[in-house]
mmCIF file of C-alpha atoms in Angstrom:
data_model
loop_
_atom_site.group_PDB
_atom_site.id
_atom_site.type_symbol
_atom_site.label_atom_id
_atom_site.label_comp_id
_atom_site.label_asym_id
_atom_site.label_seq_id
_atom_site.Cartn_x
_atom_site.Cartn_y
_atom_site.Cartn_z
ATOM 1 C CA MET A 30 -8.000 -89.824 33.060
ATOM 2 C CA SER A 31 -4.844 -90.348 35.235
ATOM 3 C CA ALA A 32 -3.430 -87.394 36.623
ATOM 4 C CA SER A 33 -0.521 -88.213 34.470
ATOM 5 C CA SER A 34 -2.689 -87.567 31.624
ATOM 6 C CA ALA A 35 -3.644 -84.865 32.302
ATOM 7 C CA ASP A 36 -1.166 -82.708 32.957
ATOM 8 C CA GLN A 37 0.727 -84.388 29.967
ATOM 9 C CA ALA A 38 -2.514 -82.661 27.999
ATOM 10 C CA HIS A 39 -1.735 -79.575 29.372
ATOM 11 C CA SER A 40 1.991 -79.015 28.842
ATOM 12 C CA GLU A 41 1.778 -79.365 24.878
ATOM 13 C CA PRO A 42 1.400 -76.939 23.000
ATOM 14 C CA PRO A 43 -1.347 -76.139 20.073
ATOM 15 C CA ALA A 44 -2.647 -77.823 17.313
ATOM 16 C CA ASN A 45 -0.215 -75.303 15.035
ATOM 17 C CA GLY A 46 2.476 -74.418 16.595
ATOM 18 C CA HIS A 47 1.670 -71.188 17.656
ATOM 19 C CA SER A 48 1.319 -70.333 20.967
ATOM 20 C CA LYS A 49 -1.259 -67.189 22.241
ATOM 21 C CA GLU A 50 1.371 -64.637 22.772
ATOM 22 C CA SER A 51 3.690 -65.456 20.044
ATOM 23 C CA ASP A 52 -0.459 -64.801 17.851
ATOM 24 C CA SER A 53 -1.253 -61.161 19.993
ATOM 25 C CA SER A 54 2.702 -60.757 19.321
ATOM 26 C CA ASP A 55 2.144 -60.725 15.696
ATOM 27 C CA HIS A 56 -0.778 -59.429 15.361
ATOM 28 C CA LYS A 57 1.172 -55.852 17.664
ATOM 29 C CA THR A 58 3.296 -55.695 14.573
ATOM 30 C CA ALA A 59 0.782 -56.290 12.298
ATOM 31 C CA CYS A 60 -1.316 -52.689 13.677
ATOM 32 C CA ARG A 61 2.171 -51.173 13.556
ATOM 33 C CA GLY A 62 2.498 -51.694 10.356
ATOM 34 C CA THR A 63 -1.164 -50.811 9.463
ATOM 35 C CA GLN A 64 -0.474 -47.920 10.912
ATOM 36 C CA SER A 65 2.918 -46.915 9.656
ATOM 37 C CA ASP A 66 1.040 -47.696 6.204
ATOM 38 C CA ALA A 67 -1.759 -44.454 7.238
ATOM 39 C CA THR A 68 0.651 -42.701 8.693
ATOM 40 C CA GLU A 69 3.141 -42.637 5.522
ATOM 41 C CA SER A 70 -0.574 -41.667 3.145
ATOM 42 C CA ALA A 71 -1.356 -39.032 5.402
ATOM 43 C CA ASP A 72 1.902 -37.266 4.853
ATOM 44 C CA ALA A 73 1.582 -37.475 0.901
ATOM 45 C CA HIS A 74 -1.130 -35.608 0.472
ATOM 46 C CA LEU A 75 -0.066 -33.148 3.102
ATOM 47 C CA PRO A 76 0.486 -29.265 1.300
ATOM 48 C CA PRO A 77 4.511 -29.270 1.933
ATOM 49 C CA PRO A 78 5.032 -25.964 3.838
ATOM 50 C CA GLY A 79 4.662 -22.729 2.295
ATOM 51 C CA SER A 80 2.111 -24.275 -0.775
ATOM 52 C CA GLY A 81 -1.052 -24.729 -1.206
ATOM 53 C CA LYS A 82 -4.023 -22.364 1.118
ATOM 54 C CA VAL A 83 -1.174 -20.772 3.054
ATOM 55 C CA LEU A 84 1.085 -19.946 -0.738
ATOM 56 C CA ALA A 85 -2.753 -18.684 -1.773
ATOM 57 C CA ALA A 86 -3.406 -16.157 1.120
ATOM 58 C CA TYR A 87 0.193 -14.975 -0.044
ATOM 59 C CA LEU A 88 -0.914 -14.193 -2.971
ATOM 60 C CA ILE A 89 -4.225 -12.814 -1.762
ATOM 61 C CA VAL A 90 -2.049 -10.602 0.241
ATOM 62 C CA GLN A 91 0.200 -9.574 -1.825
ATOM 63 C CA ALA A 92 -2.728 -8.754 -5.224
ATOM 64 C CA THR A 93 -4.560 -6.672 -3.216
ATOM 65 C CA LEU A 94 -1.803 -4.343 -1.601
ATOM 66 C CA PHE A 95 -0.250 -4.349 -4.922
ATOM 67 C CA MET A 96 -3.902 -3.125 -5.847
ATOM 68 C CA GLY A 97 -4.687 -0.127 -3.149
ATOM 69 C CA LEU A 98 -1.159 0.617 -3.998
ATOM 70 C CA VAL A 99 -2.008 1.018 -7.943
ATOM 71 C CA TRP A 100 -5.568 2.581 -7.166
ATOM 72 C CA LYS A 101 -3.933 5.180 -6.070
ATOM 73 C CA TRP A 102 -1.757 6.591 -8.911
ATOM 74 C CA SER A 103 -4.287 8.707 -10.562
ATOM 75 C CA TYR A 104 -3.569 11.236 -7.285
ATOM 76 C CA PHE A 105 -0.406 10.801 -6.220
ATOM 77 C CA TYR A 106 0.462 10.926 -10.080
ATOM 78 C CA LEU A 107 -0.047 14.434 -9.824
ATOM 79 C CA ALA A 108 0.627 15.063 -6.424
ATOM 80 C CA ASP A 109 3.954 13.889 -7.252
ATOM 81 C CA GLU A 110 3.876 17.012 -11.082
ATOM 82 C CA VAL A 111 3.082 19.162 -8.044
ATOM 83 C CA TYR A 112 5.787 18.442 -4.941
ATOM 84 C CA HIS A 113 8.545 18.883 -8.214
ATOM 85 C CA ARG A 114 6.922 22.120 -9.297
ATOM 86 C CA PHE A 115 6.188 23.597 -5.432
ATOM 87 C CA PRO A 116 8.412 22.009 -2.883
ATOM 88 C CA LEU A 117 7.246 21.944 0.420
ATOM 89 C CA ALA A 118 9.745 22.792 3.419
ATOM 90 C CA ASP A 119 8.659 21.201 7.079
ATOM 91 C CA ALA A 120 11.945 22.312 9.017
ATOM 92 C CA PHE A 121 10.068 19.003 10.935
ATOM 93 C CA PHE A 122 11.307 16.993 8.593
ATOM 94 C CA PRO A 123 14.649 16.187 8.048
ATOM 95 C CA GLU A 124 16.142 17.227 4.672
ATOM 96 C CA PHE A 125 15.898 13.882 3.342
ATOM 97 C CA LEU A 126 11.785 12.940 3.964
ATOM 98 C CA GLN A 127 11.238 16.712 2.392
ATOM 99 C CA SER A 128 13.036 15.373 -0.969
ATOM 100 C CA ALA A 129 10.368 14.509 -3.812
ATOM 101 C CA ASP A 130 12.096 12.678 -4.957
ATOM 102 C CA VAL A 131 12.603 10.310 -3.208
ATOM 103 C CA VAL A 132 8.759 9.777 -2.086
ATOM 104 C CA ARG A 133 8.395 9.104 -5.979
ATOM 105 C CA ASN A 134 10.813 6.695 -5.284
ATOM 106 C CA VAL A 135 10.082 5.130 -2.366
ATOM 107 C CA TYR A 136 6.816 4.732 -3.905
ATOM 108 C CA LEU A 137 8.081 2.936 -6.776
ATOM 109 C CA GLY A 138 10.005 1.003 -5.088
ATOM 110 C CA THR A 139 6.822 -0.584 -3.054
ATOM 111 C CA LEU A 140 5.378 -1.575 -5.507
ATOM 112 C CA ALA A 141 8.748 -3.364 -7.329
ATOM 113 C CA GLY A 142 9.129 -5.314 -4.139
ATOM 114 C CA ILE A 143 5.266 -6.607 -4.496
ATOM 115 C CA VAL A 144 6.479 -7.728 -7.590
ATOM 116 C CA VAL A 145 9.595 -9.252 -6.740
ATOM 117 C CA GLY A 146 8.097 -11.314 -4.042
ATOM 118 C CA VAL A 147 5.302 -12.949 -5.871
ATOM 119 C CA PHE A 148 7.521 -13.931 -8.694
ATOM 120 C CA GLY A 149 10.761 -14.936 -6.591
ATOM 121 C CA LEU A 150 10.551 -19.154 -6.889
ATOM 122 C CA THR A 151 12.748 -18.757 -3.068
ATOM 123 C CA PRO A 152 12.064 -18.818 -0.179
ATOM 124 C CA TRP A 153 14.120 -16.257 0.648
ATOM 125 C CA LEU A 154 13.310 -14.300 -2.275
ATOM 126 C CA ARG A 155 9.843 -13.417 -0.744
ATOM 127 C CA THR A 156 11.939 -12.366 2.621
ATOM 128 C CA VAL A 157 14.265 -9.333 1.257
ATOM 129 C CA ALA A 158 11.472 -8.090 -1.511
ATOM 130 C CA ALA A 159 8.154 -8.176 1.929
ATOM 131 C CA ALA A 160 11.418 -6.312 3.725
ATOM 132 C CA PHE A 161 11.620 -4.762 1.226
ATOM 133 C CA THR A 162 8.392 -2.654 0.494
ATOM 134 C CA THR A 163 7.700 -2.937 3.948
ATOM 135 C CA GLY A 164 10.994 -0.600 3.964
ATOM 136 C CA CYS A 165 9.341 1.587 1.397
ATOM 137 C CA LEU A 166 6.250 1.747 3.522
ATOM 138 C CA VAL A 167 7.760 3.021 6.526
ATOM 139 C CA VAL A 168 9.400 5.532 5.111
ATOM 140 C CA LEU A 169 6.055 7.544 3.562
ATOM 141 C CA LEU A 170 5.058 6.259 6.953
ATOM 142 C CA ILE A 171 6.653 9.209 8.201
ATOM 143 C CA HIS A 172 7.659 11.303 4.998
ATOM 144 C CA GLN A 173 6.738 14.914 4.545
ATOM 145 C CA ALA A 174 4.936 13.771 1.836
ATOM 146 C CA SER A 175 2.707 11.906 2.550
ATOM 147 C CA TYR A 176 2.576 10.875 6.345
ATOM 148 C CA ASN A 177 -0.468 11.334 6.506
ATOM 149 C CA ASP A 178 -2.505 9.710 4.161
ATOM 150 C CA MET A 179 -4.588 5.975 5.751
ATOM 151 C CA THR A 180 -3.276 4.245 2.520
ATOM 152 C CA PHE A 181 0.628 4.406 4.046
ATOM 153 C CA ALA A 182 -1.143 3.177 7.123
ATOM 154 C CA THR A 183 -2.629 0.106 6.263
ATOM 155 C CA SER A 184 -0.120 -1.435 3.590
ATOM 156 C CA ALA A 185 2.206 -0.762 5.745
ATOM 157 C CA TRP A 186 0.146 -3.608 7.676
ATOM 158 C CA ALA A 187 -1.087 -5.215 5.586
ATOM 159 C CA SER A 188 2.818 -5.942 4.107
ATOM 160 C CA LEU A 189 4.488 -6.618 7.614
ATOM 161 C CA TRP A 190 1.553 -9.565 7.529
ATOM 162 C CA VAL A 191 3.602 -10.673 4.609
ATOM 163 C CA LEU A 192 6.972 -10.081 6.142
ATOM 164 C CA TRP A 193 6.408 -12.148 8.706
ATOM 165 C CA LEU A 194 4.308 -15.191 7.026
ATOM 166 C CA THR A 195 7.246 -14.890 4.232
ATOM 167 C CA THR A 196 9.457 -16.215 7.349
ATOM 168 C CA ARG A 197 7.194 -18.923 8.434
ATOM 169 C CA MET A 198 6.356 -20.517 5.459
ATOM 170 C CA SER A 199 8.377 -22.887 4.144
ATOM 171 C CA ARG A 200 9.178 -23.923 8.280
ATOM 172 C CA ASP A 201 5.369 -24.283 9.986
ATOM 173 C CA ASP A 202 2.638 -27.177 10.294
ATOM 174 C CA PRO A 203 0.329 -25.628 7.188
ATOM 175 C CA PHE A 204 -3.154 -25.705 9.771
ATOM 176 C CA PHE A 205 -1.495 -24.389 12.485
ATOM 177 C CA LEU A 206 0.400 -21.614 10.292
ATOM 178 C CA MET A 207 -2.729 -20.825 8.248
ATOM 179 C CA GLY A 208 -4.814 -20.926 11.730
ATOM 180 C CA ARG A 209 -2.669 -18.207 13.314
ATOM 181 C CA ALA A 210 -1.853 -15.901 9.315
ATOM 182 C CA ALA A 211 -5.699 -15.877 9.956
ATOM 183 C CA PHE A 212 -5.814 -14.741 12.936
ATOM 184 C CA LEU A 213 -3.207 -12.036 12.972
ATOM 185 C CA ALA A 214 -5.245 -10.787 10.162
ATOM 186 C CA ARG A 215 -8.404 -10.392 12.763
ATOM 187 C CA LEU A 216 -6.192 -8.759 14.679
ATOM 188 C CA ILE A 217 -5.441 -5.852 12.255
ATOM 189 C CA GLY A 218 -8.387 -5.545 11.089
ATOM 190 C CA SER A 219 -9.780 -5.085 14.061
ATOM 191 C CA MET A 220 -7.309 -2.116 14.915
ATOM 192 C CA VAL A 221 -7.957 -0.687 11.475
ATOM 193 C CA LEU A 222 -11.988 -0.796 11.877
ATOM 194 C CA LEU A 223 -11.481 0.443 16.831
ATOM 195 C CA GLY A 224 -9.363 3.350 15.084
ATOM 196 C CA GLY A 225 -11.509 4.496 12.424
ATOM 197 C CA ALA A 226 -13.955 4.524 15.327
ATOM 198 C CA VAL A 227 -12.437 5.799 17.872
ATOM 199 C CA GLY A 228 -11.585 9.138 15.474
ATOM 200 C CA LYS A 229 -15.782 9.389 15.709
ATOM 201 C CA TRP A 230 -16.305 9.628 18.642
ATOM 202 C CA THR A 231 -17.377 13.109 18.520
ATOM 203 C CA PRO A 232 -20.152 15.131 18.922
ATOM 204 C CA GLU A 233 -19.805 15.972 15.436
ATOM 205 C CA TYR A 234 -19.840 12.558 13.799
ATOM 206 C CA TRP A 235 -23.024 11.674 16.110
ATOM 207 C CA SER A 236 -25.022 14.837 15.393
ATOM 208 C CA GLY A 237 -24.241 13.494 11.560
ATOM 209 C CA GLU A 238 -22.776 17.074 10.473
ATOM 210 C CA VAL A 239 -19.548 15.658 9.293
ATOM 211 C CA PHE A 240 -20.550 13.039 7.214
ATOM 212 C CA TYR A 241 -23.357 15.725 6.148
ATOM 213 C CA ASP A 242 -20.830 18.312 5.228
ATOM 214 C CA ILE A 243 -18.182 15.657 3.623
ATOM 215 C CA TYR A 244 -20.944 13.644 2.038
ATOM 216 C CA PHE A 245 -24.500 14.585 1.455
ATOM 217 C CA VAL A 246 -24.004 18.191 0.275
ATOM 218 C CA ASP A 247 -22.508 18.160 -2.802
ATOM 219 C CA ARG A 248 -20.578 14.208 -3.453
ATOM 220 C CA ASP A 249 -20.291 13.904 -6.981
ATOM 221 C CA PHE A 250 -21.074 9.576 -6.354
ATOM 222 C CA TRP A 251 -24.291 8.221 -7.187
ATOM 223 C CA VAL A 252 -25.015 6.812 -3.975
ATOM 224 C CA PHE A 253 -25.429 10.788 -2.303
ATOM 225 C CA ASN A 254 -26.103 11.903 -5.777
ATOM 226 C CA LEU A 255 -29.979 9.742 -5.679
ATOM 227 C CA LEU A 256 -30.290 10.491 -2.147
ATOM 228 C CA ARG A 257 -30.159 13.734 -3.055
ATOM 229 C CA ASP A 258 -32.074 14.324 -6.120
ATOM 230 C CA HIS A 259 -35.539 12.233 -3.994
ATOM 231 C CA SER A 260 -34.675 13.733 -0.900
ATOM 232 C CA GLN A 261 -35.094 17.269 0.399
ATOM 233 C CA VAL A 262 -32.720 18.971 3.159
ATOM 234 C CA GLU A 263 -34.092 17.997 6.565
ATOM 235 C CA SER A 264 -34.214 14.200 4.942
ATOM 236 C CA LEU A 265 -31.042 14.589 3.518
ATOM 237 C CA LYS A 266 -29.878 15.941 7.801
ATOM 238 C CA SER A 267 -31.644 12.788 9.385
ATOM 239 C CA MET A 268 -30.144 10.786 7.128
ATOM 240 C CA ALA A 269 -26.684 11.615 7.968
ATOM 241 C CA MET A 270 -27.674 11.767 11.357
ATOM 242 C CA TRP A 271 -28.170 7.873 11.270
ATOM 243 C CA TYR A 272 -25.892 6.921 8.633
ATOM 244 C CA SER A 273 -23.141 8.142 10.203
ATOM 245 C CA ARG A 274 -24.650 6.864 14.013
ATOM 246 C CA LYS A 275 -24.804 3.546 11.738
ATOM 247 C CA VAL A 276 -20.140 3.502 10.905
ATOM 248 C CA ILE A 277 -19.713 4.409 14.909
ATOM 249 C CA VAL A 278 -21.573 2.083 15.941
ATOM 250 C CA VAL A 279 -20.212 -0.889 13.171
ATOM 251 C CA GLU A 280 -16.535 0.085 13.688
ATOM 252 C CA THR A 281 -16.585 0.181 16.718
ATOM 253 C CA LEU A 282 -18.215 -3.980 17.601
ATOM 254 C CA ALA A 283 -16.333 -5.352 14.666
ATOM 255 C CA GLY A 284 -12.472 -3.267 16.062
ATOM 256 C CA PHE A 285 -13.708 -5.053 20.240
ATOM 257 C CA GLY A 286 -15.004 -8.341 18.359
ATOM 258 C CA LEU A 287 -13.885 -9.693 15.085
ATOM 259 C CA TRP A 288 -10.369 -10.499 15.747
ATOM 260 C CA LEU A 289 -13.270 -12.842 18.765
ATOM 261 C CA LEU A 290 -14.689 -14.619 16.381
ATOM 262 C CA PRO A 291 -14.544 -18.017 14.639
ATOM 263 C CA PRO A 292 -11.845 -17.462 11.033
ATOM 264 C CA LYS A 293 -14.078 -17.987 8.863
ATOM 265 C CA TRP A 294 -17.246 -15.840 10.445
ATOM 266 C CA ALA A 295 -14.675 -13.986 10.671
ATOM 267 C CA ALA A 296 -13.581 -13.455 7.344
ATOM 268 C CA ALA A 297 -17.071 -12.723 5.862
ATOM 269 C CA VAL A 298 -17.781 -9.297 8.127
ATOM 270 C CA GLY A 299 -14.313 -8.033 7.213
ATOM 271 C CA VAL A 300 -14.709 -8.703 3.903
ATOM 272 C CA THR A 301 -17.891 -7.251 3.671
ATOM 273 C CA ILE A 302 -17.663 -4.671 5.975
ATOM 274 C CA TYR A 303 -13.514 -2.792 3.984
ATOM 275 C CA PHE A 304 -15.703 -3.452 0.383
ATOM 276 C CA SER A 305 -18.844 -1.897 1.181
ATOM 277 C CA ILE A 306 -16.626 1.775 3.065
ATOM 278 C CA ALA A 307 -15.727 2.363 -0.152
ATOM 279 C CA PHE A 308 -18.453 1.436 -2.871
ATOM 280 C CA PHE A 309 -20.783 3.470 -0.882
ATOM 281 C CA SER A 310 -19.056 6.213 -0.401
ATOM 282 C CA ASN A 311 -15.885 6.986 -2.460
ATOM 283 C CA HIS A 312 -14.523 4.312 -4.935
ATOM 284 C CA LEU A 313 -11.175 6.074 -3.992
ATOM 285 C CA LEU A 314 -10.464 4.654 -0.782
ATOM 286 C CA PHE A 315 -10.281 1.351 -2.215
ATOM 287 C CA SER A 316 -6.207 2.815 -1.771
ATOM 288 C CA VAL A 317 -7.180 2.337 1.203
ATOM 289 C CA LEU A 318 -8.729 -1.269 2.091
ATOM 290 C CA TRP A 319 -8.012 -3.388 -0.745
ATOM 291 C CA CYS A 320 -5.156 -5.376 0.748
ATOM 292 C CA MET A 321 -7.574 -4.867 4.085
ATOM 293 C CA VAL A 322 -9.963 -7.016 1.926
ATOM 294 C CA GLY A 323 -7.247 -8.554 1.266
ATOM 295 C CA LEU A 324 -5.726 -9.736 4.650
ATOM 296 C CA SER A 325 -9.795 -10.399 5.355
ATOM 297 C CA ALA A 326 -10.075 -13.233 3.000
ATOM 298 C CA THR A 327 -7.377 -15.468 4.286
ATOM 299 C CA GLY A 328 -9.808 -15.726 7.347
ATOM 300 C CA PHE A 329 -11.669 -17.830 4.232
ATOM 301 C CA LEU A 330 -9.133 -20.887 4.201
ATOM 302 C CA VAL A 331 -8.891 -22.042 7.923
ATOM 303 C CA SER A 332 -9.851 -25.525 7.370
ATOM 304 C CA ARG A 333 -9.214 -28.569 10.142
ATOM 305 C CA PRO A 334 -6.383 -31.175 9.734
ATOM 306 C CA THR A 335 -8.144 -34.070 9.307
ATOM 307 C CA LYS A 336 -7.814 -36.675 12.076
ATOM 308 C CA THR A 337 -4.834 -38.893 10.639
ATOM 309 C CA ALA A 338 -2.536 -35.659 9.522
ATOM 310 C CA GLN A 339 -3.851 -34.159 13.702
ATOM 311 C CA LYS A 340 -1.812 -37.699 15.263
ATOM 312 C CA ASN A 341 0.575 -36.346 13.126
#
């Protein structure tokens, strides 16, 4: 073959009429189209902000917060009658925070705020209701008749969590928001447990003396009634000592470490601890702990986004 024939052969286009550059361009366009379709399909399956597991977490905490405050009703009803018949006056508190009418109305206001928040259909109404509920609980925390009640302390933290969540529900990515919400719930849970542990770091608690006097001597509760029926006094004192030490160790370790655990592990530990405290010692403590059970349970709702969602 002559040189001119070889040059002519090299210069001729492919038989199908397309160059390699054109094929590559078409391939890239097709890939981009496929990726775009996949992204749109993934977006269609992602829960919209303020729905799905985020909404479920919101409703769980609101429901358990309501349960705890209603659980308080039997005590609060009797206390309210006493406060109105025999008004207390402590100069430390301003007149507004001494009023028995104030504590009654604010308590009922917290319940009303939760109901409005649960059935409110718009983000702004949920936020307003949560802010109102939190404000009422703050008043209960500083009122003469209720400042020393742990029910309103744990409820205030849970309500503050709800208020924060309502400001983010309609804005943040649901996977990211659920992870952060569960982490904040773990922090609150750790703080409450550590606070309980610190109060028990005393010789009287470590020896079991306090728990023996509170629970083992004459507390009318199924666990302690059973123990008294089948144990001698010395055995009860020994049980009280180990029971008290177990409480101190568990609350201390969980207080320092609960927030460091993976979400679902922390949820299991938190729900177990908070529920068992009331179930095995005093059912009235559910007024304090229902909201903490709800906060802990939010960890069960944390899930990892799909690979497509992560790319988005």
